[in-house]
XYZ file of C-alpha atoms in Angstrom:
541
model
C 90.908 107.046 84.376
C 88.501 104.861 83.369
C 90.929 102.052 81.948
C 94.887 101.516 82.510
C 95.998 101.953 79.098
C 99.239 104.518 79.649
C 99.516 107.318 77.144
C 103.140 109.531 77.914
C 102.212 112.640 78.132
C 105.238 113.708 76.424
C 103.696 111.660 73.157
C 100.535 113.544 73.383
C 102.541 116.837 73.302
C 105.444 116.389 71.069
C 105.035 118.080 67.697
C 105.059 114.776 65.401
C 104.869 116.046 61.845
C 104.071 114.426 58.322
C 106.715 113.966 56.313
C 106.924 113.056 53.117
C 111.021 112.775 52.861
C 112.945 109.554 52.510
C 113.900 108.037 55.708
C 117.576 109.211 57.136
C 120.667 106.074 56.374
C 120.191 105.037 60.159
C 116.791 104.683 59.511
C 115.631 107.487 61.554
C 112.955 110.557 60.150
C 113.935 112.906 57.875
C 115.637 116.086 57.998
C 112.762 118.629 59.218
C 113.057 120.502 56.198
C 111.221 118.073 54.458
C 108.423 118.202 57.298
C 104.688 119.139 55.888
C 102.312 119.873 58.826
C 102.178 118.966 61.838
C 99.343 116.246 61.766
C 99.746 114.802 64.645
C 99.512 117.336 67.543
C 95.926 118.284 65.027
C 94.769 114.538 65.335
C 95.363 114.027 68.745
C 94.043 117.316 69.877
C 90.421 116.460 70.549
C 91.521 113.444 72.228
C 93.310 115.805 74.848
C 90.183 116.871 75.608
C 88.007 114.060 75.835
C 90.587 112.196 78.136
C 90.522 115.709 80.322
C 93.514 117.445 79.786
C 92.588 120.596 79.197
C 95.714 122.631 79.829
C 97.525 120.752 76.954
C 94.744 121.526 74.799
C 94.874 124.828 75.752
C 98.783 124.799 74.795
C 98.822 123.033 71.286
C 95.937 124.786 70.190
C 98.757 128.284 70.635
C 101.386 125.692 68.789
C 99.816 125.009 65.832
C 98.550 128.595 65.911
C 102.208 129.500 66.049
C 103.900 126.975 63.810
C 101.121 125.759 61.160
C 101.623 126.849 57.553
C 99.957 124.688 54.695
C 101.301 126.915 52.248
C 104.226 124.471 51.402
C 105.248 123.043 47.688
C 104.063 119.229 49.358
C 102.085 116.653 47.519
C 99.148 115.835 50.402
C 96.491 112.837 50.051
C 93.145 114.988 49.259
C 91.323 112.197 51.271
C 93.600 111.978 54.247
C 94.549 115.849 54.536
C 90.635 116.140 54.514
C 90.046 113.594 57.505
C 92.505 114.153 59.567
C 93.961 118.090 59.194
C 90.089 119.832 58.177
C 88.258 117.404 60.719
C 90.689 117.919 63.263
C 90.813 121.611 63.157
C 87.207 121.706 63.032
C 86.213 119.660 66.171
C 89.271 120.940 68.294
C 87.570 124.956 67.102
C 83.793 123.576 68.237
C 85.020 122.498 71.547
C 87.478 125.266 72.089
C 85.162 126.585 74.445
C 84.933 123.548 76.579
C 88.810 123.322 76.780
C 88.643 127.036 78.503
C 90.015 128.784 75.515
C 89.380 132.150 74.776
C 86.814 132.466 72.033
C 86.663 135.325 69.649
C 83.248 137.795 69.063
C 81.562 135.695 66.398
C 82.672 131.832 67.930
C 81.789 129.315 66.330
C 81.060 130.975 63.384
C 84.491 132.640 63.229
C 87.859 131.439 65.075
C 91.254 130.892 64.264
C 91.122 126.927 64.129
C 87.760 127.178 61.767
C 90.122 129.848 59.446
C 93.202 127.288 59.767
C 90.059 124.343 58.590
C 89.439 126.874 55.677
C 92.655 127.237 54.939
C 93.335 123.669 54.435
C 90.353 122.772 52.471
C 90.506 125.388 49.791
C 94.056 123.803 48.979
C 92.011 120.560 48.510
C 89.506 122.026 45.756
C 91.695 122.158 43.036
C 91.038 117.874 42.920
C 87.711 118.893 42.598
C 88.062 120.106 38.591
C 87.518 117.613 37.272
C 84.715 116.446 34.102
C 82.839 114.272 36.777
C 83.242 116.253 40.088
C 84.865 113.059 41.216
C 88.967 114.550 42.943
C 91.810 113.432 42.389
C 93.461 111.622 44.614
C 96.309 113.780 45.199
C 97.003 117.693 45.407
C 100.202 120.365 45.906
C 99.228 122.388 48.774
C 100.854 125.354 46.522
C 100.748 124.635 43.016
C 97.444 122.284 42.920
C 96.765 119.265 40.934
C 100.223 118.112 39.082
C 100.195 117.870 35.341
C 101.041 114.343 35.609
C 98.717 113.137 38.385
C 96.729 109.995 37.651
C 93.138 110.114 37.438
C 92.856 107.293 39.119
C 91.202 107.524 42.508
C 89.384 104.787 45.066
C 85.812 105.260 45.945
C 86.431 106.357 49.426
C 88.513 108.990 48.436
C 85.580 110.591 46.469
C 83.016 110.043 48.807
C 84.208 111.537 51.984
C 84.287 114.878 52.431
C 80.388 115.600 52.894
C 80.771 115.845 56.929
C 83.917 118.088 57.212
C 82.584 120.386 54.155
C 79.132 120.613 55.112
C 80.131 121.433 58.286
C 82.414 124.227 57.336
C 79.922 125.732 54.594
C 77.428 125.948 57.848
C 80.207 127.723 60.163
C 81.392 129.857 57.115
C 78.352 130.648 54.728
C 80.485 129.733 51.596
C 78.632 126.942 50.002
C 81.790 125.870 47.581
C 82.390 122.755 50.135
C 79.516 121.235 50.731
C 78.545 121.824 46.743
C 81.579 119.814 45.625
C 81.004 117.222 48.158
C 77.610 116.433 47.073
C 78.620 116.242 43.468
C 81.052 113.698 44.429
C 78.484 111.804 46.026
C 76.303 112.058 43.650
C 78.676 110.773 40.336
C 79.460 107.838 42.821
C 75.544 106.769 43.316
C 75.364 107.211 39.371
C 77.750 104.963 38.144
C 76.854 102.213 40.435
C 76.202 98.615 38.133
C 73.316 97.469 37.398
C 73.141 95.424 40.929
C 73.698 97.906 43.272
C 77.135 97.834 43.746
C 80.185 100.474 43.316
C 84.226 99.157 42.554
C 87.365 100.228 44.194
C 89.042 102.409 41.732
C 87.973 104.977 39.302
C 88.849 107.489 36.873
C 87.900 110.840 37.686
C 88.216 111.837 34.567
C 86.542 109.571 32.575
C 84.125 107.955 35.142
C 85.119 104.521 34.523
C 86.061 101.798 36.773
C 89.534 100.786 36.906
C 89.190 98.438 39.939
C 85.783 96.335 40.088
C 86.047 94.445 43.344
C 83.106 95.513 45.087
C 82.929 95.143 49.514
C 83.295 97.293 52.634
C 86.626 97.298 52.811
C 89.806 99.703 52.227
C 88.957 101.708 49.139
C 85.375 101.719 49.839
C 84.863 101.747 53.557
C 84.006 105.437 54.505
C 81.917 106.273 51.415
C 79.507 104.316 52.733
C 80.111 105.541 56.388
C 79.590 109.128 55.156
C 76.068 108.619 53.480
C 75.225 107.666 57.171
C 76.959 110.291 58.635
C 76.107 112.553 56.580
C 72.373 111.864 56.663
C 72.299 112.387 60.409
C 74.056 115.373 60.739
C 72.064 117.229 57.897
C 69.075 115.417 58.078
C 69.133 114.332 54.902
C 66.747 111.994 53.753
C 68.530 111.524 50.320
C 71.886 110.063 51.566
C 69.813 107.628 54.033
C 67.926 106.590 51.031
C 71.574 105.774 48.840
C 72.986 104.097 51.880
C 70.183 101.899 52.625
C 69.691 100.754 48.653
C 73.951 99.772 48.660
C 72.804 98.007 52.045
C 70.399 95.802 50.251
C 72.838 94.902 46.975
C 75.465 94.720 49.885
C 73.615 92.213 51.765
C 72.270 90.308 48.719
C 76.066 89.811 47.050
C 78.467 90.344 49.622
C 77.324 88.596 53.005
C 77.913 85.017 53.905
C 77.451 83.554 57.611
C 77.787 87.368 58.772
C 81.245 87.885 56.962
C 81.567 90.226 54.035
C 83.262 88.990 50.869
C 84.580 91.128 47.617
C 82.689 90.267 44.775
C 83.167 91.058 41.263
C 80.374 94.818 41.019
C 78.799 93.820 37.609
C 78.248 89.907 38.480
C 78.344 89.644 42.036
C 80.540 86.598 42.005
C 83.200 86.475 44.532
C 86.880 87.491 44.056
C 88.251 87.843 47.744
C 86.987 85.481 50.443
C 88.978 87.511 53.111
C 88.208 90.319 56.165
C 90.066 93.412 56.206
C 90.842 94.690 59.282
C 89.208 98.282 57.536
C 85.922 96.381 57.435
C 85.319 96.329 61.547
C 83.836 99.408 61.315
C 80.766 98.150 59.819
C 78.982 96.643 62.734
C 79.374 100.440 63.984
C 78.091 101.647 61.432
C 75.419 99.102 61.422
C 74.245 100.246 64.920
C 73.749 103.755 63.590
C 70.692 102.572 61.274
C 69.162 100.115 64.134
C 70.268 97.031 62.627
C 71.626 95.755 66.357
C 70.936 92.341 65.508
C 72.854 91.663 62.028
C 75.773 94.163 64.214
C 76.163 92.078 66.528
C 76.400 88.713 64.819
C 79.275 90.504 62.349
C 80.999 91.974 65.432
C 81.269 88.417 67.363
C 82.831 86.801 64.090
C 85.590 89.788 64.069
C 86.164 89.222 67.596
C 87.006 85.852 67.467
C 89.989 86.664 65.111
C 91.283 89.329 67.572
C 91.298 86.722 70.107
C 92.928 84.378 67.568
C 96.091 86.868 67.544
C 96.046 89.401 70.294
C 94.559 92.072 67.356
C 93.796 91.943 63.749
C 95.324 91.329 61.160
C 94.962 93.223 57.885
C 93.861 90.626 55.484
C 92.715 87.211 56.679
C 90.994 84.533 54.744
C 87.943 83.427 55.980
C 87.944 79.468 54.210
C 91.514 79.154 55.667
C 90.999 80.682 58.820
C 94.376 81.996 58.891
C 96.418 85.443 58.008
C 96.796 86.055 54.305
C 100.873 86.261 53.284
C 102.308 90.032 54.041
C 99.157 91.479 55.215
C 99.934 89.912 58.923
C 100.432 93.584 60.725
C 98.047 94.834 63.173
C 99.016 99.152 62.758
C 96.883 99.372 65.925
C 93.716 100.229 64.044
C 90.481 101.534 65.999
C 87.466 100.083 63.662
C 86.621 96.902 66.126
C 86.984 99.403 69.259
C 84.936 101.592 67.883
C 82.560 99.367 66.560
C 82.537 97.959 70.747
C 81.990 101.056 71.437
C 78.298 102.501 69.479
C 77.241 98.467 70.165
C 78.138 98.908 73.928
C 75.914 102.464 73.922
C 73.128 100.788 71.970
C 72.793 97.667 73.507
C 74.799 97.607 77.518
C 76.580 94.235 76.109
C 79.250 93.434 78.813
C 80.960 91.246 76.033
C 81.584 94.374 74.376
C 83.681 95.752 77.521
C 85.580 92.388 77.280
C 86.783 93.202 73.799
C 87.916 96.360 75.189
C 89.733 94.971 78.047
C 91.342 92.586 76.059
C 92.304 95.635 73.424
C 93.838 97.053 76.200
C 95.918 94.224 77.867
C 97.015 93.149 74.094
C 98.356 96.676 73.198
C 100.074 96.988 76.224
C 101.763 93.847 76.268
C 102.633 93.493 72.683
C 103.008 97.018 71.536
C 103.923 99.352 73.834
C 107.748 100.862 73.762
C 109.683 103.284 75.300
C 108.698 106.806 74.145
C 104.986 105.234 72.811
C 103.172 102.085 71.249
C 104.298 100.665 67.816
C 102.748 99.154 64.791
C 102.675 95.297 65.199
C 104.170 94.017 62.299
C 103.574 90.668 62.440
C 100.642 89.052 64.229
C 102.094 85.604 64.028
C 105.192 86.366 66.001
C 104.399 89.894 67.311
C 107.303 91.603 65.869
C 107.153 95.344 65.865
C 107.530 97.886 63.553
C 109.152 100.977 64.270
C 106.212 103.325 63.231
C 103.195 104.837 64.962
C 99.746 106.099 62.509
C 98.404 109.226 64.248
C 94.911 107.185 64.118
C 96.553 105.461 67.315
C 96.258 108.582 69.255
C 93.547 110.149 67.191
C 90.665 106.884 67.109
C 92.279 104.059 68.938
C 93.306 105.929 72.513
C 89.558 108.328 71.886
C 87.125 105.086 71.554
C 88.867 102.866 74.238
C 88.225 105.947 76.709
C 84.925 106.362 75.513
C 83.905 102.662 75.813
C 85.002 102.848 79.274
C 84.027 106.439 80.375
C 79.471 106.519 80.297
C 80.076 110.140 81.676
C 82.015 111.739 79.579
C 80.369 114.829 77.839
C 80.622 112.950 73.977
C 78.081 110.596 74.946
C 75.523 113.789 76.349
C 71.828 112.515 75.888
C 70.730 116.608 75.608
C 70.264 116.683 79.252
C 72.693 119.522 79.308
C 73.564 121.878 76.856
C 75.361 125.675 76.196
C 73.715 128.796 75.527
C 75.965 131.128 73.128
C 75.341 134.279 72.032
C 76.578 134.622 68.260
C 76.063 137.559 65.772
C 73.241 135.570 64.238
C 71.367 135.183 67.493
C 71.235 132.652 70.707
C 72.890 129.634 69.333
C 72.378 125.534 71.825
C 75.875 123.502 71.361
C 77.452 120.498 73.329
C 74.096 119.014 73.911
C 74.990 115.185 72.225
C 74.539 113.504 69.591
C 77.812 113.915 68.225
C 79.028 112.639 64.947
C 82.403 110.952 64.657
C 84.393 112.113 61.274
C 86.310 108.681 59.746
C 89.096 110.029 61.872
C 87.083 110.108 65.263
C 86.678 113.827 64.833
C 83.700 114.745 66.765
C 81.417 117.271 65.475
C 78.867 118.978 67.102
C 75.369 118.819 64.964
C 73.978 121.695 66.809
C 76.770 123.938 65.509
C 75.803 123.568 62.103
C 72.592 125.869 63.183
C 74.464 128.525 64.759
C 75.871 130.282 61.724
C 72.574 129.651 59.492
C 70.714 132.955 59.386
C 74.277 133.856 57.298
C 72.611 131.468 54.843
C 69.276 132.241 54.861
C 70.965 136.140 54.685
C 72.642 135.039 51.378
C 69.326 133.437 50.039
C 67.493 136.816 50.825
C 70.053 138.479 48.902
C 69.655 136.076 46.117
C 66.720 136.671 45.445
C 67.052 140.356 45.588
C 69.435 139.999 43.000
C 67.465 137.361 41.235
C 64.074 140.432 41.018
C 66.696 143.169 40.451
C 68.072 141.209 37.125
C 64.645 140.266 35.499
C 64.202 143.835 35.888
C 66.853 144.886 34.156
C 66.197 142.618 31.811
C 62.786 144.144 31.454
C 64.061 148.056 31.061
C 61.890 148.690 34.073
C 61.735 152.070 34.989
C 64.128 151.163 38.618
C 66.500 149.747 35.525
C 67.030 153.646 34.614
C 67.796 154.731 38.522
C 69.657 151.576 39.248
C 71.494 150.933 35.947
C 73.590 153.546 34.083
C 73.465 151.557 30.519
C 74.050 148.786 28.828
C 73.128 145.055 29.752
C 74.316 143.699 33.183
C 75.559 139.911 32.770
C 75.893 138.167 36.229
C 78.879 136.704 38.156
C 79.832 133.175 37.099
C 78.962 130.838 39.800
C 76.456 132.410 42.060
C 75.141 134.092 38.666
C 72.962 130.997 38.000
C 70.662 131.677 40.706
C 69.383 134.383 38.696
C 68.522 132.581 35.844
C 64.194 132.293 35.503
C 64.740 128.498 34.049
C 66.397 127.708 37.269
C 64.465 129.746 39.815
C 62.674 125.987 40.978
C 65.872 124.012 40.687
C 68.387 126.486 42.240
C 68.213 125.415 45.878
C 68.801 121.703 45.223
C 71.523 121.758 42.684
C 74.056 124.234 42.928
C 77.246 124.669 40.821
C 79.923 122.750 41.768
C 82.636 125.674 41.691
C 81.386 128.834 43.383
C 83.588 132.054 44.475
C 83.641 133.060 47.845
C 80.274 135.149 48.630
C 80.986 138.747 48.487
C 78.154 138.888 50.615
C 79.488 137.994 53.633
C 80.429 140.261 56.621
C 78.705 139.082 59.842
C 79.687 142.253 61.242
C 77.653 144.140 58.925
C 73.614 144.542 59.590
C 72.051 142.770 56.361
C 70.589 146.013 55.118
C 74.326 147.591 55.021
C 75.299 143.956 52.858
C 74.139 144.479 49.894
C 75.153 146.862 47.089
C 74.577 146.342 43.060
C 76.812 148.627 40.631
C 77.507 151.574 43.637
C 73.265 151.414 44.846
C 72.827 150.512 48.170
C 69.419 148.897 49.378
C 68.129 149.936 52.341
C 64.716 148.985 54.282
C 63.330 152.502 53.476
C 64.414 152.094 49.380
């Protein structure tokens, strides 16, 4: 073990669901019949396998198999069902092989994990109609967005999806997630003020902001992140090139002596001189663009508040140097571990193992209970609450190991890698460079590759489809052997791509709502894929 921190391994394995029911008259959890699914044993799954146990892996990956259903009449949190249920699935599915699970033909493009990650993100696009692309806040895993939801939705709830969609549109070939995701973005960049900034709250419907207080705190936090994120794992120059214009309006309005203030997004003037606990991720995140200096600096200042209380505290007010009234808890967040933790691999910083050993020590000492480790309630007194967030288990536990553990295969510098033979030819995975979802999710950048030639497939096809239309349109003479009679209007969705006007334009902007690809058996050789109207195309035709 590379630190003493003392996880039961009866909390690791006991099914710990989400429930949305009132609490029992003793106090206790619900009735299970008000359970929704069980998030827990999916956000601590991947964290099984980083700390090495492999057989419970092995074990709760057959549970949730067994016992998972998301087709329930619940009300989930689009942002948080998204993080932590489709992240989870999808890293536990990419290192299923690792844990010594039996893969399917067609892993990692296929798998039952990666159809349970499906599952649970389709019931999430429904927040996605809206006039802006922007989603609702809120969904019913059955029913879909309530008549009566509010429209009302905070920034990070919008812009974080692009690393657990994109990643499934690579593994599936269906394009629908990543499209929506990049809309979202995209609406969010555009209604930025004049000075670079973006609020807390708006409506989806209407676009405008409801909450103006502009930072890097809750509300806002992982949009930002996920421009990063998201840049690095697709390469893409575009998000780098958002995230580093909100860096400069963030520096310019926001930053004083290396804190982060809120400031008013149209004037820049400040309306909350306080640190949210939320905000420690940012010297993290920091590190990820090369900006070790300014990280650093940041990271020292949160540091000396955690030594101030034995952890930090939700709000605290920088002038005042104190906690700010009922915002004194300490939930056992991970953001200052884990921003110890991408300093300590840039930059070999023992002060950075310090804060980790004196993470450890305080959660032991203050926190830790019979059957686990509870939410501090009060940093002042160290009262305890009688609650535990599945982040504990999911980002807390993961980046204290990590921090402590230089050998463990998440911090691979490509020296080793896999070989896997897929039905779209040899496939490289587990060779580094991983990318952390908001939830500590690790995802494997190489496995967005293995799946692709389903893409580039589709694209063929496409543009098949795209010829075989204009000639129609033509009344060619292949219209007469092709075509019985009558004009031929395409499909909605996919039908824009055949569109002339849009031939140049159809690769970078997409529809945001798009059917499932008919064209999509990975079984199948591509000349056997595609049929028009009862005509098959083969190489020969």
């Amino acid at each position: 073990m590379p630190f003493q921190l003392f996880i039961p391994l009866s909390l690791l394995c006991a099914l710990l669901p989400l429930h949305h029911g009132a609490p029992g008259p003793d106090g206790t959890a619900p009735d299970p019949a008000h359970y929704s699914f069980s998030l827990t044993l999916i956000d601590a799954l991947d964290t099984l396998l980083i700390l090495g146990n492999v057989s419970e892996f092995q074990r709760v990956v057959d549970v949730l198999q067994d016992n998972v259903d998301f087709d329930i009449d619940v009300n989930a949190s689009v942002f948080e069902t998204n993080i932590r249920v489709v992240g989870g699935l999808l890293s536990a599915h990419l290192l299923s092989k690792k844990a010594g699970v039996e893969v399917e033909a067609g892993w990692p493009c296929s798998g039952p994990l990666l159809r349970m990650a499906e599952e649970a993100a389709r019931k999430l696009l429904p927040a996605f109609q809206t006039p802006t692309g922007m989603p609702y806040g809120t969904v019913n895993l059955l029913h879909g967005v309530n008549p009566g939801e509010t429209p009302v939705t905070c920034t990070a709830g919008i812009g974080t999806f692009i690393v657990e969609f994109a990643t499934l549109s690579s593994l599936t070939g269906d394009p629908v997630f990543e499209d929506v995701a990049r809309v979202a973005l995209m609406r969010l960049w555009e209604s930025r003020s004049d000075i670079g900034l973006v609020g807390n709250h708006i409506d989806v419907l209407t676009g405008k902001w409801v909450a103006q207080d502009a930072g890097i705190g809750a509300g806002v936090d992982s949009y930002f992140e996920y421009l990063v994120k998201g840049a690095i794992l697709l390469q893409d120059k575009k998000l780098m090139a958002m995230f580093l214009e909100y860096n400069k309006a963030i520096r310019n309005y926001t930053r004083f002596d290396d804190w982060y203030l809120w400031v008013q997004m149209y004037k820049g003037t400040v309306s909350m001189p306080v640190f949210q606990s939320l905000e420690a991720y940012w010297p993290g995140l920091q590190s990820l663009i090369g900006d070790i200096d300014n990280a650093m600096r940041t990271f020292l200042n949160y540091y000396t508040v955690w030594k101030q209380f034995g952890g930090l505290p939700e709000f605290y007010n920088i002038p005042q140097g104190y906690t700010v009234e009922k915002r004194e808890g300490y939930p056992l967040r991970p953001e200052l571990i884990e921003s110890a933790m991408y300093l300590y691999r840039a930059t070999g910083d023992p002060t950075l193992l310090e804060l980790g050993r004196d993470a450890v020590e305080s959660i032991e000492k203050i926190s830790k209970v019979e059957c686990g480790f509870a939410t501090i309630k009060d940093l002042r007194d160290h009262k305890l609450d009688n609650r535990m967030e599945s982040f504990f288990l999911a980002e807390t536990v993961k980046y204290l190991y990590l921090l402590f553990d230089p050998t463990n295969f998440i911090h691979n510098n490509g020296s080793t890698f896999d070989t896997v033979i897929t039905p779209y030819g040899e496939c490289i995975l587990g060779a580094g460079g991983y990318i952390f979802n908001t939830e500590a999710h690790p995802i494997d950048p190489a496995a967005l590759h293995c799946c692709q030639r389903l893409k580039e497939e589709q694209w063929e096809v496409e543009d098949l489809m795209r010829e075989f239309y204009s000639l129609t349109r033509n009344r060619s003479r292949f219209q007469k052997k092709t075509v019985s009679s009558g004009s031929w209007d395409p499909p909605a969705g996919p039908g824009t791509f055949f569109s002339p006007e849009n031939d140049d334009k159809v690769r970078e902007k997409k529809p945001a709502k798009q059917k499932v690809p008919l064209l999509s058996c990975p079984s199948q050789p591509f000349t056997s894929k595609l049929a028009l109207l009862g005509q098959v195309f083969l190489d020969s035709s």
